[in-house]
Short mmCIF file of C-alpha atoms in Angstrom, two decimals:
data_model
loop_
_atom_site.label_atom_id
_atom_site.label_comp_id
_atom_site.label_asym_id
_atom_site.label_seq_id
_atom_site.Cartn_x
_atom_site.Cartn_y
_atom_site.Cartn_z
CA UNK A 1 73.00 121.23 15.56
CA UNK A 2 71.05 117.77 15.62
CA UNK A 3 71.09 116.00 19.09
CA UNK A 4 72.45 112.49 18.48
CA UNK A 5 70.16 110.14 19.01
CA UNK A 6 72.46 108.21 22.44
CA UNK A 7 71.77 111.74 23.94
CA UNK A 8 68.07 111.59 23.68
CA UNK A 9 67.51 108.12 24.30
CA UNK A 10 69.43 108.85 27.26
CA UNK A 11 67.44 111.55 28.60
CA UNK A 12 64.09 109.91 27.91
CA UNK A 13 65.45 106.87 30.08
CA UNK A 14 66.81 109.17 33.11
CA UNK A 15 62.90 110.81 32.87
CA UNK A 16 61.33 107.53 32.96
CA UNK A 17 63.38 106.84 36.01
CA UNK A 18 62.79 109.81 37.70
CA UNK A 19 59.09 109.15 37.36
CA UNK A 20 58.89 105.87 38.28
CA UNK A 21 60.25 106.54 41.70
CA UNK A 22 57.01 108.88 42.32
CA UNK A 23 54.65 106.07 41.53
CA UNK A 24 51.31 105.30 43.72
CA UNK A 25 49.53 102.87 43.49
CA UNK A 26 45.75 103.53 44.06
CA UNK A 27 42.86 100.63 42.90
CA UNK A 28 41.68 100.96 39.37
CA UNK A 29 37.42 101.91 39.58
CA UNK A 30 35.87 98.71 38.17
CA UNK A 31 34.49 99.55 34.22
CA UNK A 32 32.82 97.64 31.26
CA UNK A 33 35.43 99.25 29.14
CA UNK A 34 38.52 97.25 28.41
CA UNK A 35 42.03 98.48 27.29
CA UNK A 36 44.82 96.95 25.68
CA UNK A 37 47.86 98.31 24.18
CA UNK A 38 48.56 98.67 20.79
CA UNK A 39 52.03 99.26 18.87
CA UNK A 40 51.21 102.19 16.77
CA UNK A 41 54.73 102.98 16.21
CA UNK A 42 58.85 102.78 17.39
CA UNK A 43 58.48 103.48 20.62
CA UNK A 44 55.30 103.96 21.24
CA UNK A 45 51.99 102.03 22.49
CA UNK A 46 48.79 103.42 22.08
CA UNK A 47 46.11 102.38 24.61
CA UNK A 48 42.56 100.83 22.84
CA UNK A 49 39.26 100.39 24.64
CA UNK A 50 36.91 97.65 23.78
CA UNK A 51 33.71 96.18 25.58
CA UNK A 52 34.56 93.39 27.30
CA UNK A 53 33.11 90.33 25.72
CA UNK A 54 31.41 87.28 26.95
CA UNK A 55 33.26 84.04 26.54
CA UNK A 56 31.99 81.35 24.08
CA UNK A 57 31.64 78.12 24.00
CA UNK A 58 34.94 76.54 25.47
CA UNK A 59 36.49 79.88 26.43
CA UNK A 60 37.60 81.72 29.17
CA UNK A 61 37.25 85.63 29.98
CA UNK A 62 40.96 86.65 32.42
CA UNK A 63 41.52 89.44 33.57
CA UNK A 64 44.99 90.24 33.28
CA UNK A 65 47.19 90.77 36.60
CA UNK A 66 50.44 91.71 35.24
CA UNK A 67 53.23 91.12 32.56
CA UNK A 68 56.69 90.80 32.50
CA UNK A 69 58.25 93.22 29.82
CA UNK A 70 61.23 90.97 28.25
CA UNK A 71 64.46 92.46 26.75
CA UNK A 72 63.07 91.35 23.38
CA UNK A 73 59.80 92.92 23.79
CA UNK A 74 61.69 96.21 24.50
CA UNK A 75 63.72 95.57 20.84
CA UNK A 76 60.53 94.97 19.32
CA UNK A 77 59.26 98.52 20.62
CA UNK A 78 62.29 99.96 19.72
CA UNK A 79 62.55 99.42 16.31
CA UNK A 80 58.78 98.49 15.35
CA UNK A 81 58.22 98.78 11.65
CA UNK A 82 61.71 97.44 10.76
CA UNK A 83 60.35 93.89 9.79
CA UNK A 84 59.81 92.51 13.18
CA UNK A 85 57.02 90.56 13.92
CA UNK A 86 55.19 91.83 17.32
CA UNK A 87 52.70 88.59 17.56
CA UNK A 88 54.67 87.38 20.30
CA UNK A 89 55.36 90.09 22.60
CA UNK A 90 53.30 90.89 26.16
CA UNK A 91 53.46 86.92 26.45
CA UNK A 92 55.30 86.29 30.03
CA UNK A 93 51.83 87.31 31.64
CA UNK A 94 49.08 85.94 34.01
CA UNK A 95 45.54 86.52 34.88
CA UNK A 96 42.62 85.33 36.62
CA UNK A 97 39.69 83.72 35.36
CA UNK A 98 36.31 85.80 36.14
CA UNK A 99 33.78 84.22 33.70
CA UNK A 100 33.51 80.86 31.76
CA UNK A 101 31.69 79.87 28.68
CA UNK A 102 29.19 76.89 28.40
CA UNK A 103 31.46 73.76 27.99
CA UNK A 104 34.95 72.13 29.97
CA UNK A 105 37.70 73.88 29.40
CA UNK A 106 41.44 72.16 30.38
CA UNK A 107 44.58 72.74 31.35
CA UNK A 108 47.64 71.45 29.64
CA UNK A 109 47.51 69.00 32.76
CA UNK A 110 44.27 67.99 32.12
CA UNK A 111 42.44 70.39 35.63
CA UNK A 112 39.32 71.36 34.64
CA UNK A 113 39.59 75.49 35.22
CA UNK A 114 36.67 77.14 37.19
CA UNK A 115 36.47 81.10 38.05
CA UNK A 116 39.23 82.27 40.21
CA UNK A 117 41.86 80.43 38.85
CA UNK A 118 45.08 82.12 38.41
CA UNK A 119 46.48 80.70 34.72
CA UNK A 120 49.03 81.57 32.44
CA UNK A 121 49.57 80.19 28.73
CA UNK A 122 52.45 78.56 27.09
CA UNK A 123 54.45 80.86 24.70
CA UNK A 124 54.26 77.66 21.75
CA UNK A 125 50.60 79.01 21.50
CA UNK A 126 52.19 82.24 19.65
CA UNK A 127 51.94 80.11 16.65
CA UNK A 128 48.48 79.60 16.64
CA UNK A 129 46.82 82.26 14.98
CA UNK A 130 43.11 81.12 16.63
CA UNK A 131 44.63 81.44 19.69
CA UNK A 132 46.75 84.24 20.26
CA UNK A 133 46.19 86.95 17.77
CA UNK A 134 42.07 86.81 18.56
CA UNK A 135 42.72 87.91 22.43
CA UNK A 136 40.34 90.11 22.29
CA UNK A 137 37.64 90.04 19.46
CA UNK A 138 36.47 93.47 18.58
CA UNK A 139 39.73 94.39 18.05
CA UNK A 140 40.67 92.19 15.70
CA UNK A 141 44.10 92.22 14.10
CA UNK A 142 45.04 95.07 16.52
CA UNK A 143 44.38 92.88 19.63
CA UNK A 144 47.86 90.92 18.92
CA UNK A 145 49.83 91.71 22.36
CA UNK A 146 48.81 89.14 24.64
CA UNK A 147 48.95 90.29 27.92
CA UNK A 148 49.49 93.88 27.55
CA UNK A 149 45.68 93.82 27.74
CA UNK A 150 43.32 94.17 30.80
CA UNK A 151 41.44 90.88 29.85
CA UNK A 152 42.39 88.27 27.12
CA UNK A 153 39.78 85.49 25.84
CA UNK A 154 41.64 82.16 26.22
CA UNK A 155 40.59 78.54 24.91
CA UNK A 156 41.87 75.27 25.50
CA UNK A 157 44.53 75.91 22.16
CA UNK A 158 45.62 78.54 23.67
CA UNK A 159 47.74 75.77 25.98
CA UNK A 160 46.65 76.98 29.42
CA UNK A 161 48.35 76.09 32.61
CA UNK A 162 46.74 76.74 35.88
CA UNK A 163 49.45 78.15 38.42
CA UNK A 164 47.45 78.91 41.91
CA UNK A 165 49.87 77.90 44.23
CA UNK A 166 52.48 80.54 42.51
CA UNK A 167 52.08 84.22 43.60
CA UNK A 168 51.78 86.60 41.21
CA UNK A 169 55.67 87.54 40.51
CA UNK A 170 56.85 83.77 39.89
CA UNK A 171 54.02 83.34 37.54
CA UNK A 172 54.99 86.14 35.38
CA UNK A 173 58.66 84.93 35.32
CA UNK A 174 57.53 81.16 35.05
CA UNK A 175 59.25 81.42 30.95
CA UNK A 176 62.44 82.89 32.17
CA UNK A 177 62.81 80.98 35.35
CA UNK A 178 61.89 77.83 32.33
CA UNK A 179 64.55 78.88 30.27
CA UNK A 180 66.94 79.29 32.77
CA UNK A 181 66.65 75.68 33.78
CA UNK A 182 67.28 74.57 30.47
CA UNK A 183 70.19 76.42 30.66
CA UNK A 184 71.44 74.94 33.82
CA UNK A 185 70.66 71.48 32.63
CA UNK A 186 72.74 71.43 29.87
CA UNK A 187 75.92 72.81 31.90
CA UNK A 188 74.98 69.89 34.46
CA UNK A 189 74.99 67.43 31.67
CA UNK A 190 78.50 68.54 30.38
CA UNK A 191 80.35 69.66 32.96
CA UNK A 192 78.89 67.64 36.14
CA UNK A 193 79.81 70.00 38.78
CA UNK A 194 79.23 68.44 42.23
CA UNK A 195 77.62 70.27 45.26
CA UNK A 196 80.87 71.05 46.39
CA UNK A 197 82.02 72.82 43.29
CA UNK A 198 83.54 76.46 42.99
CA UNK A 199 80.76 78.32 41.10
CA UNK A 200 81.28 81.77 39.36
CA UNK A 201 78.47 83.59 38.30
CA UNK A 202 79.68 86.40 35.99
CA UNK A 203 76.48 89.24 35.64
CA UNK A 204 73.33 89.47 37.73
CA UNK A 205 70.63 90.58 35.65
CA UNK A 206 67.83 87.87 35.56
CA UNK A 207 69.76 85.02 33.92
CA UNK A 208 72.39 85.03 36.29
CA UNK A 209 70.15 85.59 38.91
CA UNK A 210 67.77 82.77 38.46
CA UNK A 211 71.09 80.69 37.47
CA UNK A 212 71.78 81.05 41.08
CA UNK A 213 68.49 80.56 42.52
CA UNK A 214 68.87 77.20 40.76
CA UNK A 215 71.98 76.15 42.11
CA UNK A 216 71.12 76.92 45.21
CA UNK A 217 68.01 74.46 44.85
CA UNK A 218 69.46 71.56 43.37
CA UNK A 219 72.58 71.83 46.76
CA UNK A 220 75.35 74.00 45.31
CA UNK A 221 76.00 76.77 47.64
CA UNK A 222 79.38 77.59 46.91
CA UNK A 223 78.62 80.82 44.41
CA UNK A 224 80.35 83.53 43.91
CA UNK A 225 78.41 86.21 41.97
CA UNK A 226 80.26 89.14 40.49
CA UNK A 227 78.43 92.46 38.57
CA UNK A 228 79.05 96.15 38.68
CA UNK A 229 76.07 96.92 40.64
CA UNK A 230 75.69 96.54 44.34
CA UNK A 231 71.97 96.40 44.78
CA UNK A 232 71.89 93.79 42.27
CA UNK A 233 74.70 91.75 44.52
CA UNK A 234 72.50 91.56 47.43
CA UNK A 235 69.60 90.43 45.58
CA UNK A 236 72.02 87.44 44.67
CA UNK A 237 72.93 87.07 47.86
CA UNK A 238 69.52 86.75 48.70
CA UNK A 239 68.90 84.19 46.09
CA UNK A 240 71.83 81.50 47.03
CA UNK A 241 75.18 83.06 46.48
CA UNK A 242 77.70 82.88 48.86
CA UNK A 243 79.75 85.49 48.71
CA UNK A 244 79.84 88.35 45.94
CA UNK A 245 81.84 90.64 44.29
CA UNK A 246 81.82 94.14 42.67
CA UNK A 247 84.28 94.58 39.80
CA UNK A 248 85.65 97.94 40.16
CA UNK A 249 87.45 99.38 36.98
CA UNK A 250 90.31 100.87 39.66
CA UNK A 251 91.20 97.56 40.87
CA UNK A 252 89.95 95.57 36.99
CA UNK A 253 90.58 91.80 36.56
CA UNK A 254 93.79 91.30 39.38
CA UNK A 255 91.34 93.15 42.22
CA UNK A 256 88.86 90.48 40.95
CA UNK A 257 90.83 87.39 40.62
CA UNK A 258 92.59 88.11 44.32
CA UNK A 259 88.99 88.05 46.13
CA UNK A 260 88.13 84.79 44.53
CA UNK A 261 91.24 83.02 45.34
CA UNK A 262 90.41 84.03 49.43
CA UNK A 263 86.62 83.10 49.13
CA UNK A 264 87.95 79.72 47.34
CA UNK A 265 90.83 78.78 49.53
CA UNK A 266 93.75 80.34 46.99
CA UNK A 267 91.96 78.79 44.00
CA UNK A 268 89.76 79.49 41.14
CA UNK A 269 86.76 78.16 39.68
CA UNK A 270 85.72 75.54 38.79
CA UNK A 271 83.11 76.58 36.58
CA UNK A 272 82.12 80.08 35.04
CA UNK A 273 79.00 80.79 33.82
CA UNK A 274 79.03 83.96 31.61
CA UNK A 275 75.43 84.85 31.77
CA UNK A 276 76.12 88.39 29.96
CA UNK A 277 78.42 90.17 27.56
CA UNK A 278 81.64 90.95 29.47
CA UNK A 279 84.24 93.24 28.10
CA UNK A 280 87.09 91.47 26.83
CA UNK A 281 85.19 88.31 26.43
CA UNK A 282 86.24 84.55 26.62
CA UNK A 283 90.30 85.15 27.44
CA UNK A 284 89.24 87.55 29.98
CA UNK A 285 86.48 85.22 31.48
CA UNK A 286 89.31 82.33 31.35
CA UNK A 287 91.67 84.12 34.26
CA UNK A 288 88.60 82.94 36.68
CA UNK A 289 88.61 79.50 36.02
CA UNK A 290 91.08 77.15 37.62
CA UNK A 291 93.70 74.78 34.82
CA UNK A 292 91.27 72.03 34.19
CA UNK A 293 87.93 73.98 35.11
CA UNK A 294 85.25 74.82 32.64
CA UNK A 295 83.51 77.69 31.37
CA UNK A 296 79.97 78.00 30.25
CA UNK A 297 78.35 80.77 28.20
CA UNK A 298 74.66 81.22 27.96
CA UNK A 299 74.34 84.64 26.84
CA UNK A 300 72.98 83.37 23.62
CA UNK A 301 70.58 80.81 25.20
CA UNK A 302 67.37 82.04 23.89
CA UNK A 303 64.76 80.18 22.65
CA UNK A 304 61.07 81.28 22.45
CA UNK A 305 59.20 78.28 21.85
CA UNK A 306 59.82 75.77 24.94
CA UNK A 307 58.42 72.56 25.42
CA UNK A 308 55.91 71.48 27.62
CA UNK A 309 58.50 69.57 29.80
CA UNK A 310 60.95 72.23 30.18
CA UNK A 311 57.80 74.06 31.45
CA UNK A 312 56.95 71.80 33.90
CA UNK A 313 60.10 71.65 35.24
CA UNK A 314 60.61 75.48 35.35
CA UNK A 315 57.50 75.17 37.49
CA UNK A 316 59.14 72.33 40.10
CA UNK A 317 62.02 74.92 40.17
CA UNK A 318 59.30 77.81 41.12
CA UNK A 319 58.17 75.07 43.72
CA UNK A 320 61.12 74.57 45.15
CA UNK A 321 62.08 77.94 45.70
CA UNK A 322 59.46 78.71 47.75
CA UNK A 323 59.73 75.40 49.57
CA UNK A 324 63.05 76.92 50.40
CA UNK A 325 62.19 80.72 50.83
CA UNK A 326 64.03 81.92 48.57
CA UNK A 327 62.55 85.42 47.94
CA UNK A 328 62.02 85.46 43.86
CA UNK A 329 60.11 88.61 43.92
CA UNK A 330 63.05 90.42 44.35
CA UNK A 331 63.75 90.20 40.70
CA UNK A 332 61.06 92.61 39.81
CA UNK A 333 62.48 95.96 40.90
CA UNK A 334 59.76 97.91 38.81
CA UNK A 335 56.33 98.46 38.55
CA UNK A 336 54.03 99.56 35.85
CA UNK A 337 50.33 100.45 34.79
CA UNK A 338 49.57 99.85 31.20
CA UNK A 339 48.81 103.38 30.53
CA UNK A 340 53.06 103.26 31.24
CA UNK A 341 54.09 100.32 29.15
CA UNK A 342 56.14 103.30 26.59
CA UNK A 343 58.46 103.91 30.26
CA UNK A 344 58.32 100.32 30.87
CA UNK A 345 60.03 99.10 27.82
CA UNK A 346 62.51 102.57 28.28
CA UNK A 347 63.45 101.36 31.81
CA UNK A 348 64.35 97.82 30.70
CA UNK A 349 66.21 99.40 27.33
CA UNK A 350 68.28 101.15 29.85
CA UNK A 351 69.49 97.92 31.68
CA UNK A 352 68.53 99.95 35.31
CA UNK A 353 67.07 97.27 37.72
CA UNK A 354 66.56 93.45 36.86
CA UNK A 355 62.73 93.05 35.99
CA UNK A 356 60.18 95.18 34.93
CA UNK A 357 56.25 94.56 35.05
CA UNK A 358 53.06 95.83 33.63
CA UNK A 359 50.47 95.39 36.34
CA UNK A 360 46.85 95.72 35.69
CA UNK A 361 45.97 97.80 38.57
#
């Protein structure tokens, strides 16, 4: 009898995450030989090595320090060959400039970028063919996955910003921690909750995480965070949230609803912010909220193409988080070498963790 296909995507995840408990990280030996991953196929990347070339006139040779691997770059290696379009994945990444051309090259704010310069580029520059899909030149067409690549060529189209003040994990979740804020402006805008409001976060995977991170920056402290995983509780504890709670299936929505009303003095919320699919959706999310409270849903709040502005002020946010110690890098609870990126995109498929990352070590 055929296996159905749950069971063996199942088992292929529980491998990955046996193995990437037993990882050790040793220093790659310096080479001339670049690598970079191609998507052959579904579900699988095939490593290609190149000779690293010399930047141009006006360009920039990085080398790549790591990646973030997104939820839709992990549908995109799921079903390649089923009319996606895989130009824009590998692009939450940053590197570090080791060689420069003849010529200035700029940053989006104008810094003139020198060797050693930690940089990452805007994800607008996806739709720039001269840019993006050229990262590496002997490659050609192949050479389409931004950062999944040990060294990219950049130019000045490419929209660069220069991020040295960041470390390493906040740079590579600079485009989530950007959409997040545009998130959290718009509820701010609509439903102008003060810094005393009664916050529920409902799911803590990085939205809802970084929701709360943001909060907690711009003086609202009073966050409950609720999700079925405890490890992911503490990390939003960590990040601003007050108290927490884990929804238990034994105890379901009245177990729930009782713990808020004692962390919120016998009331409910005053906002909800759905940052995931919850089972039994909006009238089930509703019990939370107080009579005349509000609910906000930003499960659907994707956009790929984000402004310069929102940018910049995903960066202040970044900013201000370390300003105030709040310990980001928790978000990335795996670690990956490129050679990996196939059990990279498994682990974040199976929803275990919050982020994963393709380091170029």
């Amino acid at each position: 009898m055929e296996r159905n296909i749950d069971e063996i995507v199942k088992q292929v995840i529980e491998e990955v995450w046996a193995e990437q408990k037993q990882i050790v990280w040793e220093p790659r030996k310096s080479s001339d030989r670049g690598r970079t991953a191609y998507l052959k196929e579904a579900q699988h990347y095939e490593i290609k090595t190149f000779d690293i070339p010399s930047p141009k006139e006006k360009e920039l040779l990085v080398r790549t320090e790591g990646c973030l691997v997104t939820a839709e770059d992990a549908k995109k290696f799921l079903k390649a060959g089923s009319g996606y379009s895989y130009d824009s994945v590998g692009g939450s990444g940053t590197g570090v400039i080791v060689k420069k051309g003849s010529g200035i090259v700029k940053d989006i704010n104008g810094t003139v970028l020198k060797d050693g310069d930690h940089v990452i580029t805007l994800r607008s520059s996806y739709l720039k063919r001269t840019g993006y899909s050229v990262n590496i030149r002997s490659l050609e067409k192949e050479a389409r996955y931004g950062w999944y690549s040990s060294h990219r060529i950049l130019n000045e189209e490419m929209e660069i910003l220069q991020v040295n003040d960041l470390d390493m994990e906040s740079r590579m979740l600079l485009f989530k921690a950007a959409q997040a804020v545009m998130s959290v402006d718009r509820i701010c805008k609509l439903y102008k909750p003060g810094s005393d409001a009664k916050i529920i976060i409902l799911g803590c995977k990085e939205a809802g995480l970084l929701t709360t991170a943001i909060l907690k920056c711009r003086g609202i402290s009073n966050i409950i965070a609720v999700d079925i995983d405890k490890e992911k509780l503490e990390v939003a504890k960590q990040l601003g949230a007050k108290h927490t709670i884990l929804f238990q299936p034994k105890t379901g929505l009245i177990g729930a609803a009782d713990k808020v009303r004692s962390y919120f003095g016998g009331k409910m919320a005053d906002l909800v912010i759905m940052s995931e699919e919850v089972t039994g959706g909006i009238p089930m999310v509703r019990r939370f909220v107080k009579q005349n409270g509000s609910l906000a849903d930003i499960t659907s709040n994707y956009k790929l193409h984000l402004t310069k502005d929102v940018y910049r002020q995903g960066i202040e946010f970044l900013y201000r988080a370390k300003e105030e110690r709040i310990p980001l890098y928790r978000l990335v609870t795996h670690r990956f070498h490129l050679e990996e990126l196939d059990q990279a995109n498994w682990m974040v498929l199976s929803g275990k963790g919050i982020s994963s990352v393709v380091q170029n070590r």
